[in-house]
mmCIF file of C-alpha atoms and ligand atoms in Angstrom:
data_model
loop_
_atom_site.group_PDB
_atom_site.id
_atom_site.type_symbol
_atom_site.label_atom_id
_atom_site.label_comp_id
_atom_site.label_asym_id
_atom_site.label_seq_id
_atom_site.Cartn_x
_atom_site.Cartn_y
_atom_site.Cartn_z
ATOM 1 C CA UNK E 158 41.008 127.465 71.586
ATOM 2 C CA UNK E 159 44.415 126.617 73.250
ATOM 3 C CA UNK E 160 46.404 124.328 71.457
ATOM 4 C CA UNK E 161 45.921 120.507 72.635
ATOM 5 C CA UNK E 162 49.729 119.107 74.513
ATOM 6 C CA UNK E 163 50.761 116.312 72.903
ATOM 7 C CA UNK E 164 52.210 114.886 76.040
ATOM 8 C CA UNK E 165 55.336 112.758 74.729
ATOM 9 C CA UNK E 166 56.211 111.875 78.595
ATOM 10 C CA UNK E 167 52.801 109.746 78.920
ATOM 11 C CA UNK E 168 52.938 108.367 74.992
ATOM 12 C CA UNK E 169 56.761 107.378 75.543
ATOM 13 C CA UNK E 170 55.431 105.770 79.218
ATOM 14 C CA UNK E 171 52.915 103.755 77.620
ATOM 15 C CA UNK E 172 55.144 102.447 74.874
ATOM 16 C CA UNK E 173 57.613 101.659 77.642
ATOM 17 C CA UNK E 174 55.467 99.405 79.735
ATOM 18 C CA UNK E 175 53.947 97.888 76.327
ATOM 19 C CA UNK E 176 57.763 96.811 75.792
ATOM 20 C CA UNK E 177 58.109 95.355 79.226
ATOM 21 C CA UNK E 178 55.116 93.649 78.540
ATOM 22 C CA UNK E 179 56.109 92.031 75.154
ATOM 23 C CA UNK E 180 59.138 91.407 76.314
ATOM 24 C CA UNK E 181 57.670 89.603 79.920
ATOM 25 C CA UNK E 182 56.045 86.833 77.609
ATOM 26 C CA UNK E 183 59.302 86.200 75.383
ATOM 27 C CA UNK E 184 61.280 82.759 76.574
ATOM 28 C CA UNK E 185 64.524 84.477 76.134
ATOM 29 C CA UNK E 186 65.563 88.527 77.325
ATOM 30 C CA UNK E 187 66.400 90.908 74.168
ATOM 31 C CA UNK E 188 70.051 92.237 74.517
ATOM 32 C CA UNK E 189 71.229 95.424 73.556
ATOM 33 C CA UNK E 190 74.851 96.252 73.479
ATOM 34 C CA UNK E 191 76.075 100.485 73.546
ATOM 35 C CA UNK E 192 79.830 100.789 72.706
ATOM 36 C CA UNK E 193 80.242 104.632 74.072
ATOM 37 C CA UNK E 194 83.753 105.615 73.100
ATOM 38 C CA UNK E 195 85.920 108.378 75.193
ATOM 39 C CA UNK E 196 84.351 110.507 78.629
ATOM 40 C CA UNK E 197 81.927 112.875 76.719
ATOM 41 C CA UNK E 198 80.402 113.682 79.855
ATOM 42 C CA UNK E 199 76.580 114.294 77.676
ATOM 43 C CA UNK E 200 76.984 110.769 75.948
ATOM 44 C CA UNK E 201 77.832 109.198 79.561
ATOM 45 C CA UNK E 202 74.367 110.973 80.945
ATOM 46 C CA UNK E 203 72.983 109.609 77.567
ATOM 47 C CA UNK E 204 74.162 105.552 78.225
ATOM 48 C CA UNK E 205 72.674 105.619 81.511
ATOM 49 C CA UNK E 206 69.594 106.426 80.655
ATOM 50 C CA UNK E 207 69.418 104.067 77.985
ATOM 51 C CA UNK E 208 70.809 101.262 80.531
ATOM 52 C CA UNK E 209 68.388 102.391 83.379
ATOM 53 C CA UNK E 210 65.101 102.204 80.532
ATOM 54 C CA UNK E 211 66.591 98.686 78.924
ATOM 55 C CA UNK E 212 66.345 97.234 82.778
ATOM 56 C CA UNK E 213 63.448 98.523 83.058
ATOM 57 C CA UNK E 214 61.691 97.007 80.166
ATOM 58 C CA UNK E 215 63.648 93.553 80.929
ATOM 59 C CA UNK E 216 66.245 94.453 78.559
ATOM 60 C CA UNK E 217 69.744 93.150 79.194
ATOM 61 C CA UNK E 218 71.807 96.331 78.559
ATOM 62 C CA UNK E 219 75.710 96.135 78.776
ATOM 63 C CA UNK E 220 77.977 99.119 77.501
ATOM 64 C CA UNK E 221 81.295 98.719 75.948
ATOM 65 C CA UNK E 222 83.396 101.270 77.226
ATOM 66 C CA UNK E 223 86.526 102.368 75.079
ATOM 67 C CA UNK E 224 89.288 104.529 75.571
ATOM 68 C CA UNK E 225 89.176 108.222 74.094
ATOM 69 C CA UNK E 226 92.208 107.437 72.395
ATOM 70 C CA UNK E 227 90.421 103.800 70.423
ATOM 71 C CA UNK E 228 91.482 103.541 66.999
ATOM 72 C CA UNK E 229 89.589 103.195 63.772
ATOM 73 C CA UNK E 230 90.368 99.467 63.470
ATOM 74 C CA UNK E 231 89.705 98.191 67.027
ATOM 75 C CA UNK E 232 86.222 100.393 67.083
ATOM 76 C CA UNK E 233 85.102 98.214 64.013
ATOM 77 C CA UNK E 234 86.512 95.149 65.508
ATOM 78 C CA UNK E 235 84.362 95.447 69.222
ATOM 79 C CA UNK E 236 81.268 96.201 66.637
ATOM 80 C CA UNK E 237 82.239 92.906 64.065
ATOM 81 C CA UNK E 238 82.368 90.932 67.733
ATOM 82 C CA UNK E 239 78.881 92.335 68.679
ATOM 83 C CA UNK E 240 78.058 91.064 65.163
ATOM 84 C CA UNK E 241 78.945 87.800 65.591
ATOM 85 C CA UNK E 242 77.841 87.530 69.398
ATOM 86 C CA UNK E 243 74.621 85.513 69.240
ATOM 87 C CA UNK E 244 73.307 86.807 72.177
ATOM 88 C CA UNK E 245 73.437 90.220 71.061
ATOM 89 C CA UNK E 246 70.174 91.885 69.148
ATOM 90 C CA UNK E 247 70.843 95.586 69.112
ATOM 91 C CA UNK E 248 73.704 97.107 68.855
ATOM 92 C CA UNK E 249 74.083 101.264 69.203
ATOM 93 C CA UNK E 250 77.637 102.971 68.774
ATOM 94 C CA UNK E 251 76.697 106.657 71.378
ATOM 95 C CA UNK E 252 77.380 109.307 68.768
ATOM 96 C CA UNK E 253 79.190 111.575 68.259
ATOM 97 C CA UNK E 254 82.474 110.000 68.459
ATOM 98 C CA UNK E 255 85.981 111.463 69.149
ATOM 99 C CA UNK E 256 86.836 113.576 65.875
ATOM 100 C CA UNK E 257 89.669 111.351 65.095
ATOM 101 C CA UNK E 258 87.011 107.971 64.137
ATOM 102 C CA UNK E 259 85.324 107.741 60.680
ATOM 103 C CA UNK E 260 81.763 107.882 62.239
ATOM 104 C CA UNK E 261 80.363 106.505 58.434
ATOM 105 C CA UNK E 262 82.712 103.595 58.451
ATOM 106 C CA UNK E 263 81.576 102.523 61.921
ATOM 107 C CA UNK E 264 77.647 102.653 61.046
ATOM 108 C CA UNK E 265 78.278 100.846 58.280
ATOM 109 C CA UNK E 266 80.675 97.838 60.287
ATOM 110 C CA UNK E 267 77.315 97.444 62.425
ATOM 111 C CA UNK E 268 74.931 94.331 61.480
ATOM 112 C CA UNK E 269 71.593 95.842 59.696
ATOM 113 C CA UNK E 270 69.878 93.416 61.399
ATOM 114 C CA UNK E 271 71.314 94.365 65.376
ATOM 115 C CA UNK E 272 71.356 98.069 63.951
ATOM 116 C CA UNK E 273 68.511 99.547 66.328
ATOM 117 C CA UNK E 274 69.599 103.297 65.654
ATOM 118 C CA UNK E 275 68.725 102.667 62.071
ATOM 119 C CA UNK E 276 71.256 104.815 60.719
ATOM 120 C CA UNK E 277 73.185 101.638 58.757
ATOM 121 C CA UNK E 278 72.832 102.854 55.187
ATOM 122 C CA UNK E 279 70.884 99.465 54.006
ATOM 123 C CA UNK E 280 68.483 100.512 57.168
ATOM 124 C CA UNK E 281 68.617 104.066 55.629
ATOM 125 C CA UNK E 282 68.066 103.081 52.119
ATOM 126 C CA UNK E 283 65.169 100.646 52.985
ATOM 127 C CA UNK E 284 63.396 103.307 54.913
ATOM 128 C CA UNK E 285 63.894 105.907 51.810
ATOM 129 C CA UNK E 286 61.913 102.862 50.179
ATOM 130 C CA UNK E 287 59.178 102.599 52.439
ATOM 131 C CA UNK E 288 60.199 99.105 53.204
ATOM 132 C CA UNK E 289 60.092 97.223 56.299
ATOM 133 C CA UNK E 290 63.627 97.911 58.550
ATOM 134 C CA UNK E 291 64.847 98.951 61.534
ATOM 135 C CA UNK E 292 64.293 102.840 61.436
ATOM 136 C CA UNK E 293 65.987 105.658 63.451
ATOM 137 C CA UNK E 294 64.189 106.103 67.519
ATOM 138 C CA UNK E 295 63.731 110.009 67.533
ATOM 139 C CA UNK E 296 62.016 109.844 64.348
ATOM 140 C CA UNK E 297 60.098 106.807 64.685
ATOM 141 C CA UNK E 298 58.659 109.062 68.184
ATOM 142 C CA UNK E 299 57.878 111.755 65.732
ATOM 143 C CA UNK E 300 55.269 109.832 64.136
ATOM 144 C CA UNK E 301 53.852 107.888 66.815
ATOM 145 C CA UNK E 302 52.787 111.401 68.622
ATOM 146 C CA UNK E 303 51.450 111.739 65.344
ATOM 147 C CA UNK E 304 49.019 108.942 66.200
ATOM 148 C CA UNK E 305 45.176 110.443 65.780
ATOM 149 C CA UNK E 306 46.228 112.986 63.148
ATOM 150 C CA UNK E 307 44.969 112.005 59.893
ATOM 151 C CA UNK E 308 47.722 112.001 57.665
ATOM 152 C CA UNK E 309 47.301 111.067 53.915
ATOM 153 C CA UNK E 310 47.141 114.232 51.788
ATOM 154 C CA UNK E 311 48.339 116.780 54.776
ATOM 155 C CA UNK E 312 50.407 119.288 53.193
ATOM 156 C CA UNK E 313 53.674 118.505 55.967
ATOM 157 C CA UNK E 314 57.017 121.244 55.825
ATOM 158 C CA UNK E 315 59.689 119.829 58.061
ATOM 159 C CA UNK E 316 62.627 121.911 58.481
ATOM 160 C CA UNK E 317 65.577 120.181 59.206
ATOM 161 C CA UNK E 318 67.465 117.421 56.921
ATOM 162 C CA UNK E 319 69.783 115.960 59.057
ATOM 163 C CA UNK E 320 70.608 111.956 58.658
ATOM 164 C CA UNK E 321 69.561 111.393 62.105
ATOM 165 C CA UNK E 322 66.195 113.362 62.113
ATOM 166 C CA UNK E 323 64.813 115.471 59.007
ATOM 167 C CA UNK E 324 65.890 113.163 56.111
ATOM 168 C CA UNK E 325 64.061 110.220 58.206
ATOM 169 C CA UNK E 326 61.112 112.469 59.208
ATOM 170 C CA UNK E 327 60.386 113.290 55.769
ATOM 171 C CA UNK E 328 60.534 109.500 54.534
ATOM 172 C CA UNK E 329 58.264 108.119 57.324
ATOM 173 C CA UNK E 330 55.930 111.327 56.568
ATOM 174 C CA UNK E 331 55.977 110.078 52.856
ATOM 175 C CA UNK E 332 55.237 106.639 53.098
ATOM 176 C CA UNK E 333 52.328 107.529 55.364
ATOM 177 C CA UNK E 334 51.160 109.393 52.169
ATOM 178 C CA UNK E 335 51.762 113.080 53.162
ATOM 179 C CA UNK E 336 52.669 115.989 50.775
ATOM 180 C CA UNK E 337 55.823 116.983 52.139
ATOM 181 C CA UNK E 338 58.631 119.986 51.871
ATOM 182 C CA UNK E 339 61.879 119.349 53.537
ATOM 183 C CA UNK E 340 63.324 122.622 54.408
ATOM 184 C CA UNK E 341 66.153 123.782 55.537
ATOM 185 C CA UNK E 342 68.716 126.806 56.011
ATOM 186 C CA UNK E 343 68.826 127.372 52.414
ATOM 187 C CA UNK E 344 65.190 127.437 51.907
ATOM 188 C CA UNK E 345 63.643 130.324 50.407
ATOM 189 C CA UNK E 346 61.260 132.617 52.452
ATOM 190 C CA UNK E 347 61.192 129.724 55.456
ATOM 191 C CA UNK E 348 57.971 131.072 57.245
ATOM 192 C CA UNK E 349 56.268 130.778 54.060
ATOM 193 C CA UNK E 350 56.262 127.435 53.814
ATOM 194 C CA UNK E 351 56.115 127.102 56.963
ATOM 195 C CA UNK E 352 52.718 128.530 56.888
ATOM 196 C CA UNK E 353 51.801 126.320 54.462
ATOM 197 C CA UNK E 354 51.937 123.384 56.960
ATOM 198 C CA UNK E 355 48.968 121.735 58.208
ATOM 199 C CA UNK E 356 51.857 119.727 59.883
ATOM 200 C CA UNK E 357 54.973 121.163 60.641
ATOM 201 C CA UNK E 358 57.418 119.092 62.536
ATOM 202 C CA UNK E 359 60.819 121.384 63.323
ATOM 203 C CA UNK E 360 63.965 119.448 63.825
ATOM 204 C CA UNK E 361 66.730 122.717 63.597
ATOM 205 C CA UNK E 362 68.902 123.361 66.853
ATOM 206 C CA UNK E 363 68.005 126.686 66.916
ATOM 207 C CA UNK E 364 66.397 128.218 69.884
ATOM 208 C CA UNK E 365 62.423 129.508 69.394
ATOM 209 C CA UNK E 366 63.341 130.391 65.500
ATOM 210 C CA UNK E 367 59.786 129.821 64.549
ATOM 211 C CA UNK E 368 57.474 132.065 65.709
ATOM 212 C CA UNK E 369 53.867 132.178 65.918
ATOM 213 C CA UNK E 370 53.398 134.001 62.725
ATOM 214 C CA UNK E 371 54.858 131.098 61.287
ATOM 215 C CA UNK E 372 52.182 128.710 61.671
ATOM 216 C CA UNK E 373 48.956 128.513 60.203
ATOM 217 C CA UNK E 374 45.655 128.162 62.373
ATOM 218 C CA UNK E 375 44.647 124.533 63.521
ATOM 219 C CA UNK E 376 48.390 123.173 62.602
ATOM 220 C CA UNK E 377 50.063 120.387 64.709
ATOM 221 C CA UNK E 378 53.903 121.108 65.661
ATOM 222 C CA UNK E 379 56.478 118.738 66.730
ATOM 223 C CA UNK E 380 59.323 120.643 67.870
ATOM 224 C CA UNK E 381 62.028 118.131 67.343
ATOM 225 C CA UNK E 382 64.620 120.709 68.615
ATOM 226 C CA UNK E 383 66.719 120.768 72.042
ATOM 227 C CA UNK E 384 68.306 124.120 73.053
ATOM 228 C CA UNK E 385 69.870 125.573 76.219
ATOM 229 C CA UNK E 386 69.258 128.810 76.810
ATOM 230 C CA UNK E 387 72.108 131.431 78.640
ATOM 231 C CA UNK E 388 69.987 131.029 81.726
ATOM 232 C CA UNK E 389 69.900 126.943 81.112
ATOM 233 C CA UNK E 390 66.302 126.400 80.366
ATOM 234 C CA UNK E 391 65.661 123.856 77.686
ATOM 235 C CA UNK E 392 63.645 125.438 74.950
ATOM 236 C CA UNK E 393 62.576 123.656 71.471
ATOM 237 C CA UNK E 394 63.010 125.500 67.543
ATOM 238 C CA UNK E 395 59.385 127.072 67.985
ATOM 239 C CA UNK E 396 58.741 130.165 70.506
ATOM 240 C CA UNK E 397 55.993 127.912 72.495
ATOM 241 C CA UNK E 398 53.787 130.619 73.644
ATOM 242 C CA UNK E 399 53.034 132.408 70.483
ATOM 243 C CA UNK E 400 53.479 129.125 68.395
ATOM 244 C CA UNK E 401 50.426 127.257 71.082
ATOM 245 C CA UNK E 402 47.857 130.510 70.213
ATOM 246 C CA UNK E 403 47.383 129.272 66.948
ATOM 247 C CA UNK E 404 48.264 126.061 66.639
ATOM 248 C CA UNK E 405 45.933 122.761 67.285
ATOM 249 C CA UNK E 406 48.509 120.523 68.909
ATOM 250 C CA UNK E 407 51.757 120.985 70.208
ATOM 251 C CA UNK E 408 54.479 118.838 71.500
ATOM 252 C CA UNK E 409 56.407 121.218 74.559
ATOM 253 C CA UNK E 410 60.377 121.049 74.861
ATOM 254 C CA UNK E 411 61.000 119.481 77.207
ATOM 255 C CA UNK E 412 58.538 116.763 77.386
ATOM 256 C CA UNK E 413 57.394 115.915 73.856
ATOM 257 C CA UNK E 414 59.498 114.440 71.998
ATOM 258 C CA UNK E 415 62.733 113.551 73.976
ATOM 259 C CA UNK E 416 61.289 111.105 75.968
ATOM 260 C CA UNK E 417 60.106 109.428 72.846
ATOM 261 C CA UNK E 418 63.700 108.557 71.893
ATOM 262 C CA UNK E 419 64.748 106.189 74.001
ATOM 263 C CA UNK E 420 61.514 104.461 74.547
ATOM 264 C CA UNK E 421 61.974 103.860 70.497
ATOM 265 C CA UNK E 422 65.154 102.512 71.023
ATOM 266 C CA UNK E 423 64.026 99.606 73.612
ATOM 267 C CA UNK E 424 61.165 99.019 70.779
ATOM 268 C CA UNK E 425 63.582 98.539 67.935
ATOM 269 C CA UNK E 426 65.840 96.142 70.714
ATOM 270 C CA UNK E 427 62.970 94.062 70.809
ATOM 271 C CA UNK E 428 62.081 94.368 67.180
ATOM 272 C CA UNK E 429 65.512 93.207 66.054
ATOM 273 C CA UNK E 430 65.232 90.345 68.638
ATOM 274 C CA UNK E 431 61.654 88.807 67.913
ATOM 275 C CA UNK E 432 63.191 88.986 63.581
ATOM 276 C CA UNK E 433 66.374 87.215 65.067
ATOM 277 C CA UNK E 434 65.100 84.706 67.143
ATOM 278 C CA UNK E 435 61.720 83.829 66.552
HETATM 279 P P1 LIG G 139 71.719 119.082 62.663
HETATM 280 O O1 LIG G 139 72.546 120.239 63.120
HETATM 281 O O2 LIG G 139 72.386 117.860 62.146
HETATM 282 O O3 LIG G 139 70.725 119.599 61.518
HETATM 283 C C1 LIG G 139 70.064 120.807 61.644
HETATM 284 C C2 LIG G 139 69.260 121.068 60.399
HETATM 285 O O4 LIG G 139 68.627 122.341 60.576
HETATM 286 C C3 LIG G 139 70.095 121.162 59.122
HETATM 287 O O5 LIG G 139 69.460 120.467 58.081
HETATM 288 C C4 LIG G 139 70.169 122.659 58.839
HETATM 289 O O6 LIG G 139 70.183 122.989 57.469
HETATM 290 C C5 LIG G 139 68.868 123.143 59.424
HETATM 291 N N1 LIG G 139 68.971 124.553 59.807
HETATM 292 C C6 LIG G 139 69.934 125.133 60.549
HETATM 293 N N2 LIG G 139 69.701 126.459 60.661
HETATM 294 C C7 LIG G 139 68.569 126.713 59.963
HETATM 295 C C8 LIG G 139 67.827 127.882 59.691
HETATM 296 N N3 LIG G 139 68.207 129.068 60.155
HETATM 297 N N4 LIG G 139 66.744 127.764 58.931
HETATM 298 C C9 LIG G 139 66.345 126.560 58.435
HETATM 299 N N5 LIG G 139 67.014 125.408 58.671
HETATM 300 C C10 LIG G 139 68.107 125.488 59.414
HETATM 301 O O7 LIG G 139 70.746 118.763 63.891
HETATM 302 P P2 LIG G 139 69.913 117.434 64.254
HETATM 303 O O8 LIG G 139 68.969 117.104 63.160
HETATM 304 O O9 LIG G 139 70.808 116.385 64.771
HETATM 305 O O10 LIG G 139 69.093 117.999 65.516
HETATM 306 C C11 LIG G 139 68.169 119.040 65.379
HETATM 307 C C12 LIG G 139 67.632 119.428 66.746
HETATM 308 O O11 LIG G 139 66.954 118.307 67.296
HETATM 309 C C13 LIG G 139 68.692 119.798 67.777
HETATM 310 O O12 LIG G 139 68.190 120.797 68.621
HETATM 311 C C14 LIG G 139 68.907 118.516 68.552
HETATM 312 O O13 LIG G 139 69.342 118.773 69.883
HETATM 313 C C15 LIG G 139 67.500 117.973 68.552
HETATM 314 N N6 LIG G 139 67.453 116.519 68.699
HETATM 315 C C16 LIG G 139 66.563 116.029 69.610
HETATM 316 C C17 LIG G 139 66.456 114.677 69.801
HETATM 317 C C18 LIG G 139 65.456 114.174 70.785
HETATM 318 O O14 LIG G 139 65.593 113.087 71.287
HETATM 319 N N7 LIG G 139 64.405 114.931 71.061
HETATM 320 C C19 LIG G 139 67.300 113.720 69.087
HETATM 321 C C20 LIG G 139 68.130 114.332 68.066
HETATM 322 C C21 LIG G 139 68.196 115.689 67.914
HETATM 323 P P3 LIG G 139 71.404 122.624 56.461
HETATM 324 O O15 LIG G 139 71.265 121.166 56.180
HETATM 325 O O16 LIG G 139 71.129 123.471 55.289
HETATM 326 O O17 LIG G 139 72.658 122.980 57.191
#
């Protein structure tokens, strides 16, 4: 049987309008500030989006531009302003930030409270506790395409154990009572475990690295993974094709989970708000 599409464009639609919708009945409009710092021309793409999906949802989105050449000490002073700005609920510093800025110091100047990335280390630390905080958007989208899957007891591998996606993965996938392996580029014999997964959920940066030998029959795959290829298709970590023949689900690239991200984001704006204000 073909593998089932987990179709992140229509799950990440319906969280959208169910936003929108929460947000409709509030008395006051959720605010979320982006300070993007210097002309990366990826992170510029990036803000509109976010700015275009706030409106959308009835989010008031405003971005804090800064100069390429902003210096460690006025960065942390526009985020300690956003902190103390009442009308502000989220705040998100666009990563990455010009080489010359202590990225760590600047997560850590931002509020936990307005910190809808999640990636403030009391955010990180209460997620690594399975306790109630604001978590990071892509994977928070990880899990909800999850939804349906029965998870407690599923042996889960997932490769990758970045800050931003693997590490988190892995916690959310543990508190929702999984078995999981984190794996990564030292990881011995890596389609091994792989085939061990009954959920597998590859966040690598490496174009179609897991093939369809990889993956054991009836898995699901989330195929966290953006790559552009010479010829400028996007592609995900997993060769689709081959990966699809066996597997039960699969999210595609693009499609599955990038549209998840931001529609995350304008969730956690309005989580933060509704904990601030109400
Ligand atoms: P990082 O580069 O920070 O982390 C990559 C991880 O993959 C590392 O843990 C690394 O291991 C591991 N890795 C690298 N090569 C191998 C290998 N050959 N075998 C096994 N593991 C390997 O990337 P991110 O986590 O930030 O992003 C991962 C992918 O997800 C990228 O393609 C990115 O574009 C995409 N992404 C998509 C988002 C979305 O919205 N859909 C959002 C964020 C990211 P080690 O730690 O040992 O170096």
């Amino acid at each position: 049987m073909p593998a089932r599409i987990i179709d992140g464009k229509a799950v990440a639609a319906t969280l959208r309008a169910e936003v929108a919708d929460r947000v409709r009945r509030l008395a006051f409009r959720p605010q979320l500030a982006v300070v993007l710092v210097g002309e990366d021309p990826a992170s510029a793409v990036y803000v509109r989006n976010k700015d275009r999906a706030a409106a959308a949802a009835g989010i008031a989105a405003s971005t804090i531009r800064l100069p390429q050449s902003t210096g460690q000490k006025a960065l942390i002073a526009a985020v300690q302003a956003l902190n103390d700005d009442p009308d502000i609920d989220g705040i998100l510093v666009q990563l990455p930030l010009p080489a010359h800025l202590d990225t760590r110091a600047v997560i850590e100047a931002i509020d936990p409270a307005k910190d809808v990335d999640g990636l403030n280390p009391i955010n990180v630390g209460l997620l690594h506790d399975g306790m109630p905080g604001l978590a990071p958007c892509t994977p928070r989208g990880v899990i909800k395409l999850l939804d349906g899957v029965a998870l407690r007891g599923t042996r889960a591998v997932v490769v990758g154990r970045s800050a931003l996606v693997g590490r988190p993965v892995a916690a959310m996938l543990t508190a929702l009572d999984a078995t999981v392996t984190l794996a990564h580029s030292r990881t011995r014999d890596l389609p091994a475990e792989c085939r061990r997964a009954e959920v597998l959920i590859t966040a690598v940066g490496r174009a179609e690295m897991i093939r369809g030998d990889w993956i054991a029959p009836g898995a699901v795959l989330i195929d966290v993974g953006i790559n552009r290829l010479g010829d400028g298709r996007l592609v995900g970590d997993a060769a689709y094709a081959e990966c699809a023949e066996k597997a039960a689900a699969i999210t595609p690239v693009p499609g599955g989970v990038g549209p998840m991200t931001i529609a995350c984001l304008l969730e956690n704006t309005l989580t933060a708000a509704m904990a601030r204000r109400v």
